Structures are given as structure tokens and as C-alpha cells.
Coordinates of C-alpha atoms and ligand atoms in Angstrom, one line a residue:
M1 CA 0.0 0.0 0.0
N2 CA 1.2 3.5 -0.7
N3 CA 0.5 6.9 0.8
L4 CA -0.4 5.9 4.3
K5 CA -0.3 8.3 7.2
I6 CA 0.8 6.6 10.4
I7 CA 0.7 7.7 14.0
I8 CA 3.1 6.2 16.5
I9 CA 2.7 6.6 20.2
G10 CA 6.0 6.4 22.1
A11 CA 9.6 7.3 21.0
G12 CA 11.4 4.4 22.7
I13 CA 13.4 1.8 20.8
G14 CA 10.2 0.3 19.3
G15 CA 8.5 3.5 18.3
L16 CA 11.7 5.0 16.7
T17 CA 12.7 1.9 14.9
A18 CA 9.1 1.5 13.5
G19 CA 9.2 5.2 12.6
L20 CA 12.4 4.7 10.6
A21 CA 11.2 1.5 8.9
L22 CA 7.9 3.1 7.9
K23 CA 9.5 6.3 6.7
R24 CA 11.9 4.2 4.6
A25 CA 8.9 2.4 3.1
G26 CA 7.7 5.8 2.0
Y27 CA 4.9 6.5 4.5
T28 CA 4.1 9.7 6.4
V29 CA 4.9 9.0 10.0
E30 CA 4.2 11.1 13.1
I31 CA 5.7 10.0 16.5
Y32 CA 4.2 11.4 19.7
E33 CA 6.1 11.1 23.0
K34 CA 4.8 12.2 26.4
T35 CA 8.1 13.2 27.9
S36 CA 9.8 16.6 27.2
E37 CA 13.2 14.9 26.7
I38 CA 13.7 11.4 25.6
R39 CA 15.6 9.7 28.5
P40 CA 15.9 6.0 28.3
A41 CA 15.4 4.0 31.5
G42 CA 18.4 1.9 32.2
A43 CA 22.1 2.2 31.3
G44 CA 22.9 -0.4 28.7
I45 CA 21.4 -2.9 26.4
S46 CA 22.7 -5.8 24.2
I47 CA 21.4 -5.6 20.7
W48 CA 21.8 -9.2 19.5
S49 CA 22.5 -9.9 15.8
N50 CA 18.8 -10.1 14.9
G51 CA 18.3 -6.6 16.2
V52 CA 21.5 -5.3 14.5
K53 CA 20.3 -6.8 11.2
V54 CA 17.1 -4.7 11.4
L55 CA 19.3 -1.6 12.0
N56 CA 21.6 -2.6 9.1
S57 CA 18.5 -2.7 6.9
L58 CA 17.7 0.9 8.0
G59 CA 21.1 2.1 7.0
L60 CA 22.4 2.4 10.6
G61 CA 24.9 -0.5 10.5
D62 CA 28.0 1.7 10.6
E63 CA 26.6 3.9 13.4
I64 CA 25.6 1.0 15.7
A65 CA 29.0 -0.6 15.1
K66 CA 30.7 2.7 16.3
I67 CA 28.9 2.7 19.6
G68 CA 28.9 -1.1 20.1
G69 CA 31.2 -3.1 22.4
Q70 CA 33.6 -5.8 21.3
M71 CA 32.0 -8.8 23.0
D72 CA 34.2 -11.7 21.9
R73 CA 33.7 -14.1 24.8
M74 CA 31.1 -15.0 27.3
E75 CA 32.2 -16.5 30.7
Y76 CA 30.1 -18.0 33.5
R77 CA 31.7 -18.1 36.9
S78 CA 30.4 -19.1 40.3
H79 CA 30.0 -16.8 43.3
T80 CA 33.2 -18.4 44.6
D81 CA 35.0 -17.6 41.3
K82 CA 35.0 -21.1 39.9
L83 CA 35.1 -20.9 36.1
F84 CA 31.9 -22.7 34.9
N85 CA 32.4 -22.2 31.2
Q86 CA 34.1 -19.9 28.7
I87 CA 32.5 -19.5 25.3
N88 CA 34.0 -17.9 22.2
L89 CA 31.2 -15.9 20.6
N90 CA 32.8 -15.5 17.2
P91 CA 31.3 -18.8 15.9
V92 CA 27.9 -17.3 16.6
T93 CA 28.8 -14.3 14.5
E94 CA 30.0 -16.5 11.7
T95 CA 26.8 -18.6 11.8
V96 CA 24.4 -15.8 11.8
G97 CA 26.3 -13.3 9.8
Q98 CA 26.4 -10.3 12.1
R99 CA 28.1 -9.4 15.4
P100 CA 26.0 -8.5 18.4
Y101 CA 26.4 -4.9 19.8
P102 CA 26.0 -4.2 23.5
V103 CA 25.5 -0.4 23.7
S104 CA 24.8 2.5 26.0
R105 CA 21.0 3.1 25.9
T106 CA 21.4 6.9 25.7
E107 CA 23.7 6.5 22.7
L108 CA 21.3 4.1 21.0
Q109 CA 18.3 6.4 21.7
S110 CA 20.2 9.4 20.2
L111 CA 21.2 7.3 17.2
L112 CA 17.6 6.4 16.5
L113 CA 16.3 9.8 17.3
N114 CA 18.8 11.6 15.0
A115 CA 18.0 9.2 12.2
F116 CA 14.3 9.9 12.5
N117 CA 14.5 13.6 13.0
N118 CA 15.2 15.2 9.7
N119 CA 14.0 18.4 8.0
L120 CA 10.6 17.0 7.4
E121 CA 9.6 15.1 10.4
T122 CA 10.6 15.3 14.1
V123 CA 9.3 13.5 17.2
K124 CA 6.6 15.5 18.8
L125 CA 7.5 15.8 22.5
N126 CA 5.3 16.8 25.5
A127 CA 2.5 14.9 23.7
Q128 CA 0.7 12.6 26.1
F129 CA -1.7 10.3 24.3
I130 CA -5.0 9.9 26.1
G131 CA -7.4 8.1 23.8
V132 CA -8.2 6.8 20.4
E133 CA -11.2 6.4 18.1
Q134 CA -11.4 4.4 14.9
N135 CA -13.8 3.5 12.1
T136 CA -13.5 1.8 8.8
Q137 CA -11.8 4.9 7.3
G138 CA -9.2 5.7 9.8
V139 CA -8.1 6.4 13.4
T140 CA -8.0 9.6 15.5
A141 CA -5.7 10.0 18.4
Y142 CA -6.3 12.5 21.3
F143 CA -3.7 14.1 23.5
A144 CA -3.8 15.6 27.0
N145 CA -3.0 19.1 25.6
G146 CA -6.2 19.1 23.6
Y147 CA -4.5 18.3 20.3
Q148 CA -6.0 15.6 18.0
T149 CA -4.8 14.1 14.8
S150 CA -6.1 11.5 12.3
A151 CA -4.3 8.8 10.2
D152 CA -4.8 5.5 8.5
L153 CA -3.4 3.5 11.4
L154 CA -1.9 3.9 14.9
I155 CA 1.0 2.0 16.4
A156 CA 1.1 1.8 20.2
A157 CA 4.7 1.6 21.1
D158 CA 4.1 3.1 24.5
G159 CA 6.1 0.6 26.5
I160 CA 5.5 -1.9 29.4
H161 CA 2.9 0.3 31.0
S162 CA 1.0 0.8 27.7
Q163 CA -2.2 2.7 27.9
L164 CA -3.5 1.2 24.7
R165 CA -3.0 -2.4 25.7
D166 CA -6.4 -2.8 27.4
Y167 CA -8.1 -1.1 24.5
V168 CA -6.6 -3.5 22.0
V169 CA -7.1 -6.6 24.1
G170 CA -10.6 -5.6 25.2
H171 CA -10.1 -6.2 29.0
P172 CA -7.7 -5.1 31.7
V173 CA -4.3 -6.8 31.5
K174 CA -2.0 -7.0 34.6
L175 CA 1.8 -7.1 34.5
R176 CA 3.4 -10.0 36.3
Y177 CA 6.1 -9.3 38.9
A178 CA 9.0 -11.6 38.2
D179 CA 10.0 -11.7 41.9
Y180 CA 13.4 -10.1 41.5
V181 CA 15.1 -6.7 41.5
N182 CA 17.7 -5.6 38.9
W183 CA 20.4 -2.9 39.4
N184 CA 22.3 -1.6 36.5
G185 CA 24.7 1.1 35.4
L186 CA 27.9 1.9 33.4
I187 CA 31.5 1.9 34.6
K188 CA 34.9 2.6 32.9
I189 CA 36.7 -0.7 32.2
N190 CA 39.8 -1.4 34.2
P191 CA 41.7 -4.7 34.6
D192 CA 40.4 -5.2 38.2
L193 CA 36.9 -5.6 36.8
G194 CA 37.8 -8.1 34.1
D195 CA 38.9 -8.7 30.5
K196 CA 37.7 -5.8 28.3
N197 CA 36.3 -8.1 25.5
T198 CA 34.5 -10.6 27.7
W199 CA 31.0 -10.7 29.0
V200 CA 31.3 -12.2 32.4
I201 CA 28.4 -13.5 34.5
Y202 CA 28.8 -14.5 38.1
V203 CA 26.0 -16.7 39.4
G204 CA 25.4 -18.3 42.8
E205 CA 22.9 -18.3 45.8
G206 CA 20.1 -17.6 43.3
K207 CA 21.6 -14.2 42.3
R208 CA 23.8 -12.9 39.5
A209 CA 26.3 -10.1 38.8
S210 CA 27.5 -9.3 35.3
M211 CA 29.6 -7.0 33.2
M212 CA 29.3 -6.6 29.5
P213 CA 31.6 -4.5 27.3
I214 CA 30.0 -1.6 25.4
G215 CA 31.6 1.0 23.2
N216 CA 34.1 3.7 24.5
N217 CA 35.8 1.4 27.0
R218 CA 32.9 0.9 29.4
F219 CA 31.2 -2.1 31.0
Y220 CA 27.4 -2.2 31.2
Y221 CA 27.0 -3.9 34.6
F222 CA 23.9 -5.5 36.1
F223 CA 23.0 -7.3 39.3
G224 CA 19.9 -9.3 40.1
C225 CA 18.5 -10.7 43.4
P226 CA 15.1 -12.3 44.3
M227 CA 13.1 -9.9 46.4
A228 CA 9.5 -9.4 47.6
R229 CA 7.5 -6.8 45.7
G230 CA 7.5 -3.1 46.9
T231 CA 11.0 -2.5 48.2
I232 CA 12.3 1.0 47.6
V233 CA 16.0 2.0 48.2
E234 CA 17.1 5.6 47.6
P235 CA 20.3 6.1 45.4
D236 CA 22.4 7.0 48.4
Y237 CA 21.8 3.5 50.0
R238 CA 21.9 1.3 46.9
Q239 CA 25.7 0.7 47.0
R240 CA 25.4 -0.4 50.6
E241 CA 22.5 -2.7 49.6
L242 CA 24.6 -4.3 46.9
K243 CA 27.6 -4.7 49.3
S244 CA 25.4 -6.6 51.7
I245 CA 23.7 -8.8 49.1
F246 CA 26.9 -9.7 47.3
A247 CA 29.2 -9.9 50.3
R248 CA 32.1 -12.3 49.8
W249 CA 31.5 -12.6 46.0
P250 CA 34.8 -12.5 44.0
S251 CA 37.0 -9.5 43.9
P252 CA 35.9 -8.1 40.5
V253 CA 32.3 -7.9 41.9
Q254 CA 33.6 -6.2 45.0
S255 CA 35.6 -3.8 43.0
L256 CA 32.6 -3.0 40.7
I257 CA 30.4 -2.3 43.7
E258 CA 33.1 -0.2 45.4
N259 CA 33.8 1.9 42.3
L260 CA 30.3 2.4 40.7
N261 CA 28.6 5.7 40.8
P262 CA 25.7 5.3 43.2
Q263 CA 23.9 8.3 41.7
E264 CA 23.8 6.6 38.4
L265 CA 22.8 3.2 39.7
N266 CA 19.4 2.2 38.5
R267 CA 17.2 -0.1 40.6
L268 CA 14.0 -1.6 39.4
E269 CA 11.6 -4.4 40.0
I270 CA 11.3 -6.7 36.9
H271 CA 7.9 -7.4 35.4
D272 CA 6.7 -9.2 32.3
L273 CA 3.5 -9.9 30.5
D274 CA 1.6 -13.2 29.9
P275 CA 1.3 -13.6 26.1
L276 CA -1.7 -11.6 24.9
E277 CA -4.5 -13.2 22.9
T278 CA -4.4 -10.3 20.4
I279 CA -2.0 -7.4 19.7
V280 CA -4.2 -5.8 17.0
K281 CA -7.6 -4.2 17.0
G282 CA -8.7 -2.9 13.6
R283 CA -6.3 -0.1 12.7
V284 CA -4.4 -0.1 16.0
A285 CA -1.4 -2.3 16.6
L286 CA 0.7 -2.9 19.7
L287 CA 4.5 -3.0 19.2
G288 CA 7.4 -3.7 21.5
D289 CA 6.9 -3.9 25.2
A290 CA 3.3 -2.8 24.9
A291 CA 2.7 -6.1 23.1
H292 CA 5.2 -8.5 24.8
A293 CA 7.2 -7.1 27.8
S294 CA 9.7 -9.7 28.9
T295 CA 12.1 -10.4 31.7
P296 CA 15.6 -9.3 30.5
T297 CA 17.2 -12.7 30.8
L298 CA 17.6 -13.4 27.0
G299 CA 18.4 -9.8 26.1
Q300 CA 15.7 -9.9 23.4
G301 CA 13.0 -7.4 24.5
G302 CA 14.4 -4.4 22.5
C303 CA 15.5 -6.7 19.6
Q304 CA 11.9 -8.0 19.4
A305 CA 10.6 -4.5 19.2
M306 CA 13.0 -3.9 16.2
E307 CA 11.8 -7.1 14.6
D308 CA 8.1 -6.0 15.1
A309 CA 9.0 -2.8 13.3
E310 CA 10.5 -4.6 10.3
I311 CA 7.6 -7.1 9.9
L312 CA 5.0 -4.4 10.3
S313 CA 6.4 -2.2 7.6
R314 CA 7.0 -5.3 5.4
F315 CA 3.4 -6.3 5.6
L316 CA 2.0 -2.8 5.0
L317 CA 4.2 -2.4 2.0
T318 CA 3.5 -5.7 0.3
T319 CA -0.2 -5.9 0.3
N320 CA -3.0 -4.0 -1.4
L321 CA -5.8 -5.7 0.7
G322 CA -6.0 -2.8 3.3
V323 CA -4.5 -1.7 6.6
E324 CA -6.6 -4.1 8.7
Y325 CA -5.5 -7.1 6.7
A326 CA -1.8 -6.1 6.9
L327 CA -2.1 -5.6 10.7
K328 CA -3.7 -9.1 11.1
R329 CA -0.8 -10.6 9.2
Y330 CA 1.6 -8.7 11.4
E331 CA -0.1 -10.2 14.4
S332 CA -0.1 -13.7 13.2
E333 CA 3.6 -13.5 12.2
R334 CA 4.7 -12.0 15.5
K335 CA 2.6 -13.7 18.2
E336 CA 4.3 -17.1 18.3
R337 CA 7.9 -15.7 18.1
T338 CA 7.4 -13.2 20.8
S339 CA 5.3 -15.4 23.1
T340 CA 7.9 -18.2 22.9
L341 CA 10.7 -15.8 23.8
V342 CA 8.7 -14.2 26.7
L343 CA 8.0 -17.6 28.2
K344 CA 11.6 -18.8 27.6
A345 CA 13.0 -15.7 29.3
R346 CA 10.6 -16.2 32.2
K347 CA 11.7 -19.8 32.7
R348 CA 15.3 -18.6 32.6
A349 CA 14.6 -15.9 35.1
D350 CA 13.1 -18.5 37.5
M351 CA 16.1 -20.7 37.1
I352 CA 18.7 -17.9 37.6
Y353 CA 16.9 -16.4 40.6
G354 CA 16.2 -19.7 42.4
K355 CA 12.5 -20.0 42.2
D356 CA 13.0 -23.7 42.7
P357 CA 16.4 -23.9 44.4
H358 CA 16.8 -27.5 43.3
L359 CA 16.5 -26.5 39.6
T360 CA 18.9 -23.6 40.1
Q361 CA 21.5 -26.0 41.5
Q362 CA 21.0 -28.3 38.6
W363 CA 21.5 -25.4 36.2
Y364 CA 24.8 -24.5 37.9
Q365 CA 25.9 -28.1 37.2
Q366 CA 24.6 -27.9 33.7
L367 CA 26.6 -24.8 33.0
Q368 CA 29.8 -26.7 33.8
Q369 CA 28.9 -29.4 31.3
E370 CA 27.7 -27.2 28.4
T371 CA 29.9 -27.2 25.3
E372 CA 30.7 -24.2 23.2
Q373 CA 28.6 -25.8 20.5
D374 CA 25.5 -26.1 22.8
V375 CA 25.7 -22.4 23.6
T376 CA 26.5 -21.3 20.0
N377 CA 23.6 -23.3 18.7
A378 CA 21.1 -21.9 21.3
L379 CA 22.1 -18.3 20.6
S380 CA 22.1 -18.8 16.8
K381 CA 18.7 -20.4 16.9
T382 CA 17.1 -17.4 18.6
I383 CA 18.8 -15.0 16.3
L384 CA 18.0 -16.9 13.1
G385 CA 14.3 -17.0 14.1
G386 CA 14.2 -13.3 13.2
P387 CA 13.1 -11.7 10.0
F388 CA 16.6 -11.6 8.5
H389 CA 18.0 -15.1 8.5
Ligands
LIG1 P1 9.9 1.9 25.8 O1 11.4 1.9 25.6 O2 9.5 1.8 27.2 O3 9.3 3.2 25.2 C1 8.0 3.6 25.4 C2 7.9 5.1 25.1 O4 6.5 5.5 25.1 C3 8.5 5.9 26.2 O5 9.4 6.9 25.7 C4 7.4 6.6 27.0 O6 7.7 7.8 27.5 C5 6.4 6.7 25.8 N1 5.0 6.8 26.3 C6 4.4 6.0 27.2 N2 3.1 6.3 27.4 C7 2.9 7.3 26.5 C8 1.7 8.1 26.2 N3 0.5 8.0 26.9 N4 1.8 9.1 25.3 C9 3.0 9.3 24.7 N5 4.1 8.6 24.9 C10 4.0 7.6 25.8 N6 16.3 -5.7 25.5 C11 17.2 -6.2 24.6 O7 17.0 -6.3 23.4 N7 18.5 -6.4 25.1 C12 18.8 -6.2 26.4 O8 20.0 -6.4 26.8 C13 17.8 -5.8 27.3 N8 18.1 -5.6 28.6 C14 17.2 -5.1 29.5 C15 17.5 -4.9 30.8 C16 16.5 -4.4 31.7 C17 16.9 -4.2 33.1 C18 15.2 -4.2 31.2 C19 14.1 -3.7 32.1 C20 14.9 -4.4 29.9 C21 15.8 -4.9 29.0 N9 15.5 -5.1 27.6 C22 16.5 -5.5 26.8 C23 14.2 -4.8 27.1 C24 14.1 -3.5 26.4 O9 14.6 -2.5 27.2 C25 12.7 -3.2 26.0 O10 12.1 -4.3 25.4 C26 12.6 -2.0 25.1 O11 13.1 -0.8 25.7 C27 11.1 -1.8 24.7 O12 11.0 -0.6 23.9 P2 9.6 0.0 23.6 O13 9.9 1.1 22.6 O14 8.6 -1.0 23.4 O15 9.2 0.7 25.0

């Protein structure tokens, strides 16, 4: 279909990637974002090769490579510093045809935003979406400041707390607390922390601590620990909290906690979403976390938002049977892939964070027996399930 006007709600990874893909397909795209300044939540993100391939297709390959880390190896260690396994990641790159790029979220967001904002179209900030109406001819979106606009279709890329989700699904949908807290931030690489090209993951006692290389000589670090819902710890006390939770863990973990900047240490309770029965209603489609928020244990949430963007623009572009038809095809193409990954990530989160301590102990054993081939195959399978094989 040609000459469509498309409204996107939300200028996160999903909204911006969709905006770029749809503009590239030749459509008129307007993105509306409620905040006055686009500030990503969280410090880093790993864009696995399936996500990078979507960015490559949008002409952003060189730019993502510039901000990406050199992640050549992956290493699992116990909380007593026993080496569980060490995996060379280059065979994954050779199998799938593209390196993964762990990056700073701020840098990724600016890259996407700059690519979208050109002379003709810019993201409209301070535009809080409040409601939508649709009929067989089109959709109208309403905003808190009284503004309204109409288009052929609307994409809800409004994140994990999506306001449009209930409208699309037709009943209230609750998020599921994954029973653990995540802390994350960025730190300059130094040899006390670990090898600069290795993604290291310490696991033990149903917790984990990890450092992943991103561009410009920094590690994106994250910690996770099971916790009851509702704990709040102010930034000044977070370092102390980590010291106590990870007391006696190996020296790189101690050094990380000692040297991180507590004012830039994010702390959040992790939630996900049961797979939805539908992600499309007429001319409105959910995309990204609005459709399939996941626990971050496979590092695929943002990559899936990018895949959504690619598939949505592909189906709009290659049919002349109408918007509603294209969105239904988008839905049937995306539902199984995203539901499978959300449930896989949930299972992995339960295993990492000791939901059943016996299974977690078994997993620690299994890590020691896994071959490089096992890990390479598992990672490649997930990546090759994306739109660019
Ligand atoms: P968001 O990025 O949340 O963007 C939604 C946007 O919509 C926001 O800008 C918001 O302000 C705006 N908005 C909301 N409501 C309105 C409204 N009413 N009107 C206008 N605008 C609105 N994924 C990976 O691929 N790799 C990883 O390594 C990875 N690690 C993660 C680590 C953690 C700790 C977490 C929590 C997630 C991780 N993810 C990862 C998942 C990834 O962050 C998300 O899947 C991704 O950010 C989703 O993008 P989105 O555009 O759908 O939503």
C-alpha cells in the first residue's frame, strides 16, 4: 500500500525503529512522545544480531558498530570464582552473519532519534496520548494538551505500562512481577573488573552479577536478586545494599560495587507480561513492550521491538488488501515468536533467581557441562528466528 499516514505513540526503541522503517517504506509518520526529553530507562542494552540486522536494513549499520562493544567471549563463573564455562562468541557471529552490539542506551536512543528527526519530520515531545477512536476509514488520536490528529493507522509503542493495551485486548491486563530486583549502570573498564572483551556472568545463591563490554571502553553492569515486591531504596543507599547482598563474592564484583557511581545506579523491579491473545484491533497495533514485555534474561526485548518494526512495515508495503489485513498478518507473524521468547525468558529468570532452588542447583551443574557448540547453537537459533536469517 502507498500513501499511508501513520501515528506512532512512544519514542522508545520500538517507536523510533518503527518510525524509521515506515518512513523508509515511503509513508508519512508522526511520532508522539509524552516526555519533554527522551531519556531511556536503564544504562545499557545488548542488541543481538537479529536486532542489529534490522538496524543494518535501515542504513544504521556503521553507526551502531561505532557505539557497540567488542564482545568476543562469554564467561560464566560461580560466586566463589570457579570458572563454569568460557564461550568464544565469534562462531555465533559466523553462523548468523552479524556481530551483536552491546551499547549504551542513551547512545542508541540518540542514534535512532537523530536518524528519525530530519528536516521534514521530528518526534513531537510533550504529547501525552490519552485516547483513540477508529472507524473503517481511519483512526483519531487524542492528547492531554487538547491536540488531536487522524491517520490511516496507529501504532502503540508506549512501553510496558502501555495505555493502549487494554483497549486493544478488550479487557484489563495486569503485569506479572518476576520476583526479583535488577540494578544496572555503566562503569569505565579497568583490569580489576575483568577482560575488556569478555561478557562475564557470576552466578550463585540464586543471584547474579554481570559486566558486558559496550563502546568507549565501558562495561554495562547489572545485578539481580530475588526480592518481595515493593522495596524502595534511595540512590544513596543502593551501593550499601549491593555490598550486603553480594558480600564475599569474587574481587571483580567487590571492585565493581566499590567503584560504581551510586547516583547513576538504576534499581528496578522486573515485570513481564503473559502472552496476549491479540495485539491488533482494527487499525491499531501494539508493538514492542506494549505487546510483549519480557524479563531481560535473554536480552531480546528491544530486539523483538525492532523485529516488530521490520515485519509491520514489510506487511503494510507488500499488500493491497488494506490496513486491517496487513495488521492481522503482522499479528499472526509476531505472536508465536514473541510469546515463545517471553516464556523462555521467564523460565530462565526463574532458574537464575532460584524460584525452585533444586532446579537452580541443577543449572549450575549444567553450565559446567555445556559445550561451546551447545551455547553457540542456542544463541544462533534465537537470532535466526528473526526476519533476516
Ligand atoms: P519503551 O522503551 O518503554 O518506550 C515507550 C515510550 O513510550 C517511552 O518513551 C514513553 O515515555 C512513551 N509513552 C508511554 N506512554 C505514553 C503516552 N501515553 N503518550 C505518549 N508517549 C508515551 N532488550 C534487549 O533487546 N536487550 C537487552 O539487553 C535488554 N536488557 C534489558 C534490561 C533491563 C533491566 C530491562 C528492564 C529491559 C531490557 N531489555 C533488553 C528490554 C528493552 O529495554 C525493552 O524491550 C525496550 O526498551 C522496549 O522498547 P519500547 O519502545 O517498546 O518501550
